[in-house]
PDB file of C-alpha atoms and ligand atoms in Angstrom:
ATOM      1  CA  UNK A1053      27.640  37.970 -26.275  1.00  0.00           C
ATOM      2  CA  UNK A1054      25.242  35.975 -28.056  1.00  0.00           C
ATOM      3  CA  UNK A1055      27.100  32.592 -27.051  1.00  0.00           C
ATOM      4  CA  UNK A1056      26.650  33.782 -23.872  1.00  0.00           C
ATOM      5  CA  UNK A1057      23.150  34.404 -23.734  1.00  0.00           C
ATOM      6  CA  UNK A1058      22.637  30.814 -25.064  1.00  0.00           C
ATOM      7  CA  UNK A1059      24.397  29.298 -22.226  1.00  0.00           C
ATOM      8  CA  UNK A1060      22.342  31.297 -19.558  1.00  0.00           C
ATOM      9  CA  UNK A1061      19.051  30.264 -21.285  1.00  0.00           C
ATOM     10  CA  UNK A1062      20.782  26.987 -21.451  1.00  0.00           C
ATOM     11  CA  UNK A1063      21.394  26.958 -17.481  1.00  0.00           C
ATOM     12  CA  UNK A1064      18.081  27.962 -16.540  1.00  0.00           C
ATOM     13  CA  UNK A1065      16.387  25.902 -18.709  1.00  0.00           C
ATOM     14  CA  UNK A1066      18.438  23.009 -16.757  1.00  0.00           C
ATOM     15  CA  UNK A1067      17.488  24.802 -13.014  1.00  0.00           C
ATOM     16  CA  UNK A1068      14.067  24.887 -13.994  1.00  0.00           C
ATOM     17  CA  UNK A1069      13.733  21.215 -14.950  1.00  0.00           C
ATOM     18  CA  UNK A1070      15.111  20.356 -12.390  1.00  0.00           C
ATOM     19  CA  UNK A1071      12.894  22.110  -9.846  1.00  0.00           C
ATOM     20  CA  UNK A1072      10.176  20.903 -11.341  1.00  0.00           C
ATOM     21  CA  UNK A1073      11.126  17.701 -11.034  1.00  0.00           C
ATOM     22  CA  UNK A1074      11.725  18.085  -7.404  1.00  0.00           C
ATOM     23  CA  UNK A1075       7.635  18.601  -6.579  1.00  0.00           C
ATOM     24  CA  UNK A1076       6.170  21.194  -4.750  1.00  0.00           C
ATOM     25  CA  UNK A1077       7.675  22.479  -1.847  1.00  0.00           C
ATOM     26  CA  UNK A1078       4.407  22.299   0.480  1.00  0.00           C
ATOM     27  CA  UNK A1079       1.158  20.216  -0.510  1.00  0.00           C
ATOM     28  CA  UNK A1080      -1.524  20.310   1.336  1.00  0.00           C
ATOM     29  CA  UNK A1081      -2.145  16.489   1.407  1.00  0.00           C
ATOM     30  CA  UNK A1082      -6.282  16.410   1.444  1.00  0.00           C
ATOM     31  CA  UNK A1083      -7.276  13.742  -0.665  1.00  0.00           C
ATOM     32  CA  UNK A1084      -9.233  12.340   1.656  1.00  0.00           C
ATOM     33  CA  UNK A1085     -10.377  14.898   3.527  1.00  0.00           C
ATOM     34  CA  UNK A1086     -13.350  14.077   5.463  1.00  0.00           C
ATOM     35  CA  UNK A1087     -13.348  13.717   9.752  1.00  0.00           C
ATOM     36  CA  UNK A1088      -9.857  15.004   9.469  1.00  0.00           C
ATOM     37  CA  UNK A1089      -8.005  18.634   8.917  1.00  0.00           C
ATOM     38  CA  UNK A1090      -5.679  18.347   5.789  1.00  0.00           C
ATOM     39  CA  UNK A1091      -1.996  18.001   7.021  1.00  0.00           C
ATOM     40  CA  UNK A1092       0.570  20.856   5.569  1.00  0.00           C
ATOM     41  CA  UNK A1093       3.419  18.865   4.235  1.00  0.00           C
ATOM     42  CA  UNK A1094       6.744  20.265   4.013  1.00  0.00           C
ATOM     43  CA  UNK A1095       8.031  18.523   0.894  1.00  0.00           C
ATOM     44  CA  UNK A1096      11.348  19.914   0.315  1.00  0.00           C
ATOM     45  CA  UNK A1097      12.218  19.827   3.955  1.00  0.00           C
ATOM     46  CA  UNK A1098      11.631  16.202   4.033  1.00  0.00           C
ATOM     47  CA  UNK A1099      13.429  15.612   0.473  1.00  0.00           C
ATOM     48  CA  UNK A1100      16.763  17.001   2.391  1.00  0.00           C
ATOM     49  CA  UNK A1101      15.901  15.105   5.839  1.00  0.00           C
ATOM     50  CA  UNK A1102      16.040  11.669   3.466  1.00  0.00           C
ATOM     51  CA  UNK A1103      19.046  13.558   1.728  1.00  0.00           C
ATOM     52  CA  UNK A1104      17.642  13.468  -1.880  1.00  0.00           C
ATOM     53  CA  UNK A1105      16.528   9.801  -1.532  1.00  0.00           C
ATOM     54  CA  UNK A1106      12.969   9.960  -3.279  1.00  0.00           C
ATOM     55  CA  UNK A1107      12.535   6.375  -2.708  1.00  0.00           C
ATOM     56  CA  UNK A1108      11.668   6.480   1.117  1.00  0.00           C
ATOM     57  CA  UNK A1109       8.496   7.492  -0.254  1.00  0.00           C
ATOM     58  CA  UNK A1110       8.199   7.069  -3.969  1.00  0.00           C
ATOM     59  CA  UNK A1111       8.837   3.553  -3.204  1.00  0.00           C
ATOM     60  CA  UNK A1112       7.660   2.555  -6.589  1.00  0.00           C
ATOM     61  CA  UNK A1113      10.161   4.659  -8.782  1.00  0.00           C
ATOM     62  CA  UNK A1114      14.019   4.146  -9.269  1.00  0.00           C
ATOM     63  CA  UNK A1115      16.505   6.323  -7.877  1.00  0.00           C
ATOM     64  CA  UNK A1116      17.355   9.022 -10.031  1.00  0.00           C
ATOM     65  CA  UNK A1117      14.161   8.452 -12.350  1.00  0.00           C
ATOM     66  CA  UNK A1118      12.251  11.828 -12.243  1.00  0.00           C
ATOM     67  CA  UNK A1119       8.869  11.788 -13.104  1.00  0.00           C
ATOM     68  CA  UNK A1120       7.868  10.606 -10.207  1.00  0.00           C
ATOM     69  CA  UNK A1121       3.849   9.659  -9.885  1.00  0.00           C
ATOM     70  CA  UNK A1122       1.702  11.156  -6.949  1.00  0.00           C
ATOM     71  CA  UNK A1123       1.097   8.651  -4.181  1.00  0.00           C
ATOM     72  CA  UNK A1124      -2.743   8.892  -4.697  1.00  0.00           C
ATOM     73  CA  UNK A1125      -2.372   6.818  -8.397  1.00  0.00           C
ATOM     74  CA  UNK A1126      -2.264   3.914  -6.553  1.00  0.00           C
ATOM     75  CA  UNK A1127      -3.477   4.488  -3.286  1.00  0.00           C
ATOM     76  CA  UNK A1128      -6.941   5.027  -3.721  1.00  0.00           C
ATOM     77  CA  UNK A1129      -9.594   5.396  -1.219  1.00  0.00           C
ATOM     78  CA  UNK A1130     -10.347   1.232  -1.829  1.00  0.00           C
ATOM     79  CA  UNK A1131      -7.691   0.040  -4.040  1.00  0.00           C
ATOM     80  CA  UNK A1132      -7.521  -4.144  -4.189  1.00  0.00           C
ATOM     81  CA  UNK A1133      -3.484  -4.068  -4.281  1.00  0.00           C
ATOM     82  CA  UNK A1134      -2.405  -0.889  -2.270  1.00  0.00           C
ATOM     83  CA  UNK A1135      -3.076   0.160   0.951  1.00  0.00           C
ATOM     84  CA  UNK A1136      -6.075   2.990   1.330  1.00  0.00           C
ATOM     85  CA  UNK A1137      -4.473   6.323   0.880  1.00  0.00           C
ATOM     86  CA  UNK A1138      -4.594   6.716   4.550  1.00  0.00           C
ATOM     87  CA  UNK A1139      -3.382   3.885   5.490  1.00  0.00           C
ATOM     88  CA  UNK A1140      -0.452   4.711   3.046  1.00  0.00           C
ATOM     89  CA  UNK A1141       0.525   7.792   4.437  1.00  0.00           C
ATOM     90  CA  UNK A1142      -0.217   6.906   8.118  1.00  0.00           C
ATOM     91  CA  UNK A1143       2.514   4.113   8.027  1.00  0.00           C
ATOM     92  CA  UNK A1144       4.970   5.809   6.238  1.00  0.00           C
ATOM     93  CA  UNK A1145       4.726   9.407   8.039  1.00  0.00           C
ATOM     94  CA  UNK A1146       4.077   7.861  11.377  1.00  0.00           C
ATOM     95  CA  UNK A1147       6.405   4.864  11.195  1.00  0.00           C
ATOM     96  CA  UNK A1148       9.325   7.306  10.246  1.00  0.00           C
ATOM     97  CA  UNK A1149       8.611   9.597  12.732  1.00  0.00           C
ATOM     98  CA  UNK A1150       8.617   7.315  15.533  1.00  0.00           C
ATOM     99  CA  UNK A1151      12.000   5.872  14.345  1.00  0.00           C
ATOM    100  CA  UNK A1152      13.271   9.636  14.160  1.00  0.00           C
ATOM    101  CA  UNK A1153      11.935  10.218  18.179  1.00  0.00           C
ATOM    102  CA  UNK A1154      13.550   7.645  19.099  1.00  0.00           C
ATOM    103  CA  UNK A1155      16.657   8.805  18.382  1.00  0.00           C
ATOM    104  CA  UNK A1156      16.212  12.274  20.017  1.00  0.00           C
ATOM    105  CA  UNK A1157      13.929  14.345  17.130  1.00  0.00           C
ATOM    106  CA  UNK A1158      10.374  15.775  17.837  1.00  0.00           C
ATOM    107  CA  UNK A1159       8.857  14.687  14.568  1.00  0.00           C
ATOM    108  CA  UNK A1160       4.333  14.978  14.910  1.00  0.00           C
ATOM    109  CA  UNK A1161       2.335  11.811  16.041  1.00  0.00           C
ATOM    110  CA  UNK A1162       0.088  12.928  17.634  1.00  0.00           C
ATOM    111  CA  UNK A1163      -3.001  13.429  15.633  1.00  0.00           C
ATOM    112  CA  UNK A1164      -3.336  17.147  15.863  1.00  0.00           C
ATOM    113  CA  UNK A1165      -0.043  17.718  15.671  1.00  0.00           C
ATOM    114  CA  UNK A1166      -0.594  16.525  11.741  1.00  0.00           C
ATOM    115  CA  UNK A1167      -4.026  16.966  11.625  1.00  0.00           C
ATOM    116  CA  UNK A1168      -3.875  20.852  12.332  1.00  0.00           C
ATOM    117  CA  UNK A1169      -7.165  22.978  11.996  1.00  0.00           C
TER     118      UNK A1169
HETATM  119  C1  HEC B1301       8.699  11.983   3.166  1.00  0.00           C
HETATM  120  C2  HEC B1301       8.039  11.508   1.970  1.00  0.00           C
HETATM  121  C3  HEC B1301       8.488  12.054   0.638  1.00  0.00           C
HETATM  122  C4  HEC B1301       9.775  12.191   0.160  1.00  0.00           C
HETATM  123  C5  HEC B1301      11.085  11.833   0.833  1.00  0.00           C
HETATM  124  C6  HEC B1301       9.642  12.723  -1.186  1.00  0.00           C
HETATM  125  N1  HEC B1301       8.322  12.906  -1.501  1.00  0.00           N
HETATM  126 FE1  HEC B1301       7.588  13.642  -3.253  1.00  0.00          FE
HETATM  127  N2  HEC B1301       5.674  13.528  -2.511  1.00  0.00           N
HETATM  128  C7  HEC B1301       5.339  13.032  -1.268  1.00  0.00           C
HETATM  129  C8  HEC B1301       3.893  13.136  -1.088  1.00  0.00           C
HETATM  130  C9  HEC B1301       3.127  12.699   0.135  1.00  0.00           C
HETATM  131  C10 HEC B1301       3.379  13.705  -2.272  1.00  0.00           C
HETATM  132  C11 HEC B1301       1.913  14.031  -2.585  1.00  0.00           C
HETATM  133  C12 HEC B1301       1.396  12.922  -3.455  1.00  0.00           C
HETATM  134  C13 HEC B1301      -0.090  12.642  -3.325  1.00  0.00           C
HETATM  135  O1  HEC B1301      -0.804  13.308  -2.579  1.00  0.00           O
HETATM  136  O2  HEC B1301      -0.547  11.716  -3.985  1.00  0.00           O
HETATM  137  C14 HEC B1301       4.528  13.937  -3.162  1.00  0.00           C
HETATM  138  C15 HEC B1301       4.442  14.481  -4.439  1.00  0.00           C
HETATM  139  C16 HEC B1301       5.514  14.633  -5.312  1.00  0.00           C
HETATM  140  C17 HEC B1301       5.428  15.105  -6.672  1.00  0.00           C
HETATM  141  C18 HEC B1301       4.126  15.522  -7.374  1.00  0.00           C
HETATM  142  C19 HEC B1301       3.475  14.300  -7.984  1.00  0.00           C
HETATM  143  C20 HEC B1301       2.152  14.653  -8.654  1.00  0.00           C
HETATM  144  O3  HEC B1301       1.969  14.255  -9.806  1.00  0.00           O
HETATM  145  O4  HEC B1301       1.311  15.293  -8.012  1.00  0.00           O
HETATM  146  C21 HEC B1301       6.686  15.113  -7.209  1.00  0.00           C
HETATM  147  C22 HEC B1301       7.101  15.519  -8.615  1.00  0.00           C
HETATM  148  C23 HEC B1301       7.577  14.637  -6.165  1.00  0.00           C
HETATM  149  N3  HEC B1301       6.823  14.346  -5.022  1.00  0.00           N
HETATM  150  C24 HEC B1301       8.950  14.529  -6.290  1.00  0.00           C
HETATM  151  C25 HEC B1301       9.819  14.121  -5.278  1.00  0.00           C
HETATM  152  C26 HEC B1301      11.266  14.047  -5.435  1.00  0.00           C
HETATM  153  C27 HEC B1301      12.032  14.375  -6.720  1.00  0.00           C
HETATM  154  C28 HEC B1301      11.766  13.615  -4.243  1.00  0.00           C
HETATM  155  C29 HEC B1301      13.218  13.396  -3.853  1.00  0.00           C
HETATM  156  C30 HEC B1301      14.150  14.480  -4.119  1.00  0.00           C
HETATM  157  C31 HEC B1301      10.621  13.416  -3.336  1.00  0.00           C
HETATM  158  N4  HEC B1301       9.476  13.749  -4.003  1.00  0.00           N
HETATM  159  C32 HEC B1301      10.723  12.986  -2.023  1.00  0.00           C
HETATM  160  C33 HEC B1301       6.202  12.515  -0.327  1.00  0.00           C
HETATM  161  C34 HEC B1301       7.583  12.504  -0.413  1.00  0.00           C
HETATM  162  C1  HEC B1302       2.624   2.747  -8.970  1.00  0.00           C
HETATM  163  C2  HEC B1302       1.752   2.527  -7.820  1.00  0.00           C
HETATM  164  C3  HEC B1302       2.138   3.103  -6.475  1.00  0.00           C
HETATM  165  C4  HEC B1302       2.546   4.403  -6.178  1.00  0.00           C
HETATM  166  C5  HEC B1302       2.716   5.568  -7.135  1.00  0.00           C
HETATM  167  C6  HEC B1302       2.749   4.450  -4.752  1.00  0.00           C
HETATM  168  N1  HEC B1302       2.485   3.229  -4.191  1.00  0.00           N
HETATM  169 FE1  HEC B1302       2.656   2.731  -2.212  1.00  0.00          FE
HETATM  170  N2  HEC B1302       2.119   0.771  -2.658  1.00  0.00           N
HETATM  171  C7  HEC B1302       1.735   0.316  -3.900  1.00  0.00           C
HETATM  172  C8  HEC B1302       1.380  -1.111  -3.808  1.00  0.00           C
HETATM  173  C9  HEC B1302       0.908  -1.989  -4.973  1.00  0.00           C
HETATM  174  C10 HEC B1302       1.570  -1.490  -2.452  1.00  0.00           C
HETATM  175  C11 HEC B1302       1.335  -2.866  -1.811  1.00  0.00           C
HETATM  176  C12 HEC B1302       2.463  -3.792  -2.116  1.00  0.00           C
HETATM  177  C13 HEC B1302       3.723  -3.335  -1.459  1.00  0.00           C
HETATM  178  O1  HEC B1302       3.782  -3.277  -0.211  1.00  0.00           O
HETATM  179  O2  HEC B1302       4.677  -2.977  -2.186  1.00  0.00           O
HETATM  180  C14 HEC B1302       2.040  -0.274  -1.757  1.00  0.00           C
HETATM  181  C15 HEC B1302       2.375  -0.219  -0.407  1.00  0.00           C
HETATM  182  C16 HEC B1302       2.659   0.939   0.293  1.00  0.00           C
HETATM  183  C17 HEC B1302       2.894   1.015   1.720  1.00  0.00           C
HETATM  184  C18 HEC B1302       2.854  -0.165   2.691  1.00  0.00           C
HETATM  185  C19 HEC B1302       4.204  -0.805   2.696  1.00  0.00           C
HETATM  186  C20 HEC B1302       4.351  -1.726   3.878  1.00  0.00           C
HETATM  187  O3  HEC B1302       5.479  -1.795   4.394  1.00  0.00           O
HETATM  188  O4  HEC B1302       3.366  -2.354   4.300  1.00  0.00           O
HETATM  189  C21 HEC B1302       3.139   2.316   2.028  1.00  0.00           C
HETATM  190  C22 HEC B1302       3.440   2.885   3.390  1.00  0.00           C
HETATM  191  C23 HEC B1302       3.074   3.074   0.784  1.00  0.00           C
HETATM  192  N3  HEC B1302       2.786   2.213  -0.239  1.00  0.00           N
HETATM  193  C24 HEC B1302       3.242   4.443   0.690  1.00  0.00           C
HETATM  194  C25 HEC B1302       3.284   5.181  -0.513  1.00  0.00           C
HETATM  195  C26 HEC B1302       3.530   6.618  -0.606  1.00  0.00           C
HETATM  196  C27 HEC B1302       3.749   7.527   0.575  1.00  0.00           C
HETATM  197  C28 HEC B1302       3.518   6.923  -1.946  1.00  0.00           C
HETATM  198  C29 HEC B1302       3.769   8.275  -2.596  1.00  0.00           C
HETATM  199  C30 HEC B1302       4.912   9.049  -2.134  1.00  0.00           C
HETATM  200  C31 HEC B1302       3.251   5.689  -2.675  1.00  0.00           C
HETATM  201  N4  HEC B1302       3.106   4.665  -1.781  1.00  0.00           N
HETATM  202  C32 HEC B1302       3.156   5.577  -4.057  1.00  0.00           C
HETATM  203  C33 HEC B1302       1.692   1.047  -5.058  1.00  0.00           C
HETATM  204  C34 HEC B1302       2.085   2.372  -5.205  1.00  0.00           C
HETATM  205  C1  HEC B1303      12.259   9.538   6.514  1.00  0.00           C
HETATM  206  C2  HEC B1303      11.578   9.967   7.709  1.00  0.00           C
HETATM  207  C3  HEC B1303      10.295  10.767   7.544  1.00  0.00           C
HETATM  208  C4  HEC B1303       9.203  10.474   6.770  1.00  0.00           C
HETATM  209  C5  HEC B1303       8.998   9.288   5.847  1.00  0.00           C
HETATM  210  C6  HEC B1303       8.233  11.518   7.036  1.00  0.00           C
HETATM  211  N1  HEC B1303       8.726  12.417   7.938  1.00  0.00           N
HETATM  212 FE1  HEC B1303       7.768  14.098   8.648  1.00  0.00          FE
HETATM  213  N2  HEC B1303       9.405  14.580   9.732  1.00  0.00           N
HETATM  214  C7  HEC B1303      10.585  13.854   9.794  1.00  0.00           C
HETATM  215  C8  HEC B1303      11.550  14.577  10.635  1.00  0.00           C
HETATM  216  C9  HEC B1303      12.970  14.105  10.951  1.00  0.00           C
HETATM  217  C10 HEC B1303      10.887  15.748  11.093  1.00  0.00           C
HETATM  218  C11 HEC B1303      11.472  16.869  11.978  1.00  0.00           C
HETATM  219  C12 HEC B1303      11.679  16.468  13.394  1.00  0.00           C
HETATM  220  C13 HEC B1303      12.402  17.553  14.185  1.00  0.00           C
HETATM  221  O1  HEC B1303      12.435  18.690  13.717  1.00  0.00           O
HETATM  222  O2  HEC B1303      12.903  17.224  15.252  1.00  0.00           O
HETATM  223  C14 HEC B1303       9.545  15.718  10.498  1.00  0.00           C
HETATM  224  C15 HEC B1303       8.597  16.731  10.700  1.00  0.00           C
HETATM  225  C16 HEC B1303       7.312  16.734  10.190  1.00  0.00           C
HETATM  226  C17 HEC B1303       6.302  17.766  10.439  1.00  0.00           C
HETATM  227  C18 HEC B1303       6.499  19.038  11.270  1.00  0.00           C
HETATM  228  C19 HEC B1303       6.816  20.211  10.349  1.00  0.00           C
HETATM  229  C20 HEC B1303       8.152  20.029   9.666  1.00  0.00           C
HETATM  230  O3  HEC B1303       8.179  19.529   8.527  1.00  0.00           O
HETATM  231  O4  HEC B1303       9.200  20.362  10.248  1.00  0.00           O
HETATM  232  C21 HEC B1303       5.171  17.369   9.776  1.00  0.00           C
HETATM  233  C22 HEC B1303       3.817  18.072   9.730  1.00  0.00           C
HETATM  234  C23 HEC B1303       5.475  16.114   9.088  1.00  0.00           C
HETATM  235  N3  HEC B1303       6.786  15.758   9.368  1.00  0.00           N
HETATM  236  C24 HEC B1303       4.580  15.424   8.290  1.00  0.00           C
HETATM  237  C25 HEC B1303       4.904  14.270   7.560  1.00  0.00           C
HETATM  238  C26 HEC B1303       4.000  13.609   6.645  1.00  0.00           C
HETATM  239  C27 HEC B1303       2.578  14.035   6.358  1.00  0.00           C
HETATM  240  C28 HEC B1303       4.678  12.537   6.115  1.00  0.00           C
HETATM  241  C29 HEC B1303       4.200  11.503   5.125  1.00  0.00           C
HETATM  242  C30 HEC B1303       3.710  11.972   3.840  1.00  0.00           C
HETATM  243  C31 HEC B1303       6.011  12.538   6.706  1.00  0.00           C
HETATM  244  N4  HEC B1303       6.109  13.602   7.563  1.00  0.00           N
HETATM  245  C32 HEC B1303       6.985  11.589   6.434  1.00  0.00           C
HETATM  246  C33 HEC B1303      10.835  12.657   9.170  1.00  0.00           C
HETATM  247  C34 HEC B1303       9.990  12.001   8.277  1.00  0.00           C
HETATM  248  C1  HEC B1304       2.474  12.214  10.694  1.00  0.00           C
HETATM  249  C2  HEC B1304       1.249  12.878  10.370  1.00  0.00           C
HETATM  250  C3  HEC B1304      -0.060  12.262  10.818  1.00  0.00           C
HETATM  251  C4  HEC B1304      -0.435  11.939  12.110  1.00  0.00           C
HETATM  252  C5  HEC B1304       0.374  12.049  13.380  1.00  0.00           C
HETATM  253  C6  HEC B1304      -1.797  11.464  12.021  1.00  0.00           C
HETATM  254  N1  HEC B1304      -2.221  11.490  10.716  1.00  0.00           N
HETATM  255 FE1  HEC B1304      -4.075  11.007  10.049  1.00  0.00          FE
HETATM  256  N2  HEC B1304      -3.487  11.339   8.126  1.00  0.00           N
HETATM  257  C7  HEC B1304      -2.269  11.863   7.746  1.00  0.00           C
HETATM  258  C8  HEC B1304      -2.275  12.074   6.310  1.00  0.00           C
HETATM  259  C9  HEC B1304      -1.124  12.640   5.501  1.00  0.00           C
HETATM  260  C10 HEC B1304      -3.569  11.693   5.850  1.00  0.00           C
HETATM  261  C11 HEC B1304      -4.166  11.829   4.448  1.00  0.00           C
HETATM  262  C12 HEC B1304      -5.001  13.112   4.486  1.00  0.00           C
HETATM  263  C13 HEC B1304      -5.915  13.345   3.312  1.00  0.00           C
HETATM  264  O1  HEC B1304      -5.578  12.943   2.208  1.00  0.00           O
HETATM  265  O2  HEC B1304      -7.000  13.961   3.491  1.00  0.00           O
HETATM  266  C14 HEC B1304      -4.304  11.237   7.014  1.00  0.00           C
HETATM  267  C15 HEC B1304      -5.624  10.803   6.982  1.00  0.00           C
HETATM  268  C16 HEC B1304      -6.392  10.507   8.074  1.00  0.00           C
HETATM  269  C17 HEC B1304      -7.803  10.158   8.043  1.00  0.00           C
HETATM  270  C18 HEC B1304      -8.651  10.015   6.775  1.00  0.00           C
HETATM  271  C19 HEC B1304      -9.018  11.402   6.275  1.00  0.00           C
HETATM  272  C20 HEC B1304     -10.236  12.013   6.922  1.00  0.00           C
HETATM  273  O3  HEC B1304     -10.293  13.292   7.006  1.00  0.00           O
HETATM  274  O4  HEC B1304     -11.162  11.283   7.328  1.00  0.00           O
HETATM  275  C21 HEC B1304      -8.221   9.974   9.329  1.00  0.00           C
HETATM  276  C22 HEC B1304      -9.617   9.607   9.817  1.00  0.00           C
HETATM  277  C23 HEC B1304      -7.055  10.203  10.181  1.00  0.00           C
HETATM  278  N3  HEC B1304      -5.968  10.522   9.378  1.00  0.00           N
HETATM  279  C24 HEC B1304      -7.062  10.118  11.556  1.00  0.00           C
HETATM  280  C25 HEC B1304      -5.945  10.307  12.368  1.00  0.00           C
HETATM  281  C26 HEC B1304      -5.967  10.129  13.819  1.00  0.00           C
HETATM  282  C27 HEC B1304      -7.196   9.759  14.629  1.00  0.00           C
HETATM  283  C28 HEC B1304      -4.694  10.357  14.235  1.00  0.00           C
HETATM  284  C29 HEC B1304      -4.143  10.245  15.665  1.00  0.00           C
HETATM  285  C30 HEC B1304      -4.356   8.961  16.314  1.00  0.00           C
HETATM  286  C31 HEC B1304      -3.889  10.701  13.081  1.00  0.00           C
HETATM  287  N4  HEC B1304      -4.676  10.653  11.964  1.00  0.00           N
HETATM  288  C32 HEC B1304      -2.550  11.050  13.113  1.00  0.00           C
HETATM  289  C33 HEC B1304      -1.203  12.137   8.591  1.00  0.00           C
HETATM  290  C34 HEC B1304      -1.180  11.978   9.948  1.00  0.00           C
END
């Protein structure tokens, strides 16, 4: 019984690492915030549309690392070496998107499709 027990604890533990390390499932990106509504981001839908490849967007990390560092570290508002953190998200969200219309998907870009009060 007792082995038992360990091994469940043991198995959670591991299921609860790892959906941590996954992110949250729906951020309200707003860290700029100003003329604009922030957009509700479906995280974990997007994690499976790239099918677990982090790196479309966490372009600085390593496959398979997982401590993976929020966008805004780097893209600040005026940062010398990154693209503004709208600039950032503009061209990846947007750029993907149209790519995914293209072939047939009805993925936002329109601005208040993103941009929703
Ligand atoms: C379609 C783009 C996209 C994909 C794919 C994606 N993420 Fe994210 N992730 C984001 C955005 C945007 C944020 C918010 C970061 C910010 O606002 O700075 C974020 C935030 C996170 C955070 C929180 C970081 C922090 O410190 O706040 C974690 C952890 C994370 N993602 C893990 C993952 C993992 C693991 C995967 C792959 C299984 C993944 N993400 C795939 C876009 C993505
Ligand atoms: C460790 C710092 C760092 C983090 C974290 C980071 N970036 Fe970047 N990013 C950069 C730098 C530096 C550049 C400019 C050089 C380059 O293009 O690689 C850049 C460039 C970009 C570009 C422009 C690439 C191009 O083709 O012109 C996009 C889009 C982008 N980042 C999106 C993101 C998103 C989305 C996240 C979070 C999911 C993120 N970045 C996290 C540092 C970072
Ligand atoms: C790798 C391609 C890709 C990237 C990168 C991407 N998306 Fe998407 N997005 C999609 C697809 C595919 C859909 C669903 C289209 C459909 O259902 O026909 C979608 C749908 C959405 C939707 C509608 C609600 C939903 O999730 O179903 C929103 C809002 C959205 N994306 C925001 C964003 C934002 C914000 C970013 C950048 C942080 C982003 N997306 C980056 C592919 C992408
Ligand atoms: C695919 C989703 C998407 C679409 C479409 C989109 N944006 Fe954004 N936009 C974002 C994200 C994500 C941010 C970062 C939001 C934040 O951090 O506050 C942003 C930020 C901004 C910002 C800076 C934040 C602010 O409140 O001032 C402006 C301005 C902006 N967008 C204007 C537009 C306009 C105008 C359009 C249409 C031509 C548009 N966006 C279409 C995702 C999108």
């Amino acid at each position: 019984m007792k082995q038992v027990a360990i091994a469940l604890i043991a198995i959670f533990g591991l299921v609860a690492v790892a959906m941590a390390a996954q992110g949250p499932e729906v951020i309200s990106i707003d860290k700029v915030k100003k003329a604009m509504a922030p957009i509700e981001f479906q995280h974990h839908k997007h994690q499976e549309r790239v099918e677990g490849k982090c790196t479309t967007c966490h372009h600085t990390e390593k496959e398979g690392e997982t401590a993976l560092k929020a966008c805004s570290e780097c893209h600040a508002a005026a940062a010398a070496e990154a693209p503004s953190y709208k600039d950032a998200m503009h061209k990846r969200c947007q750029g993907c998107h149209k790519e995914q219309n293209a072939s047939g998907k009805s993925a936002p870009v329109k601005c208040n499709e993103c941009h929703k009060k």
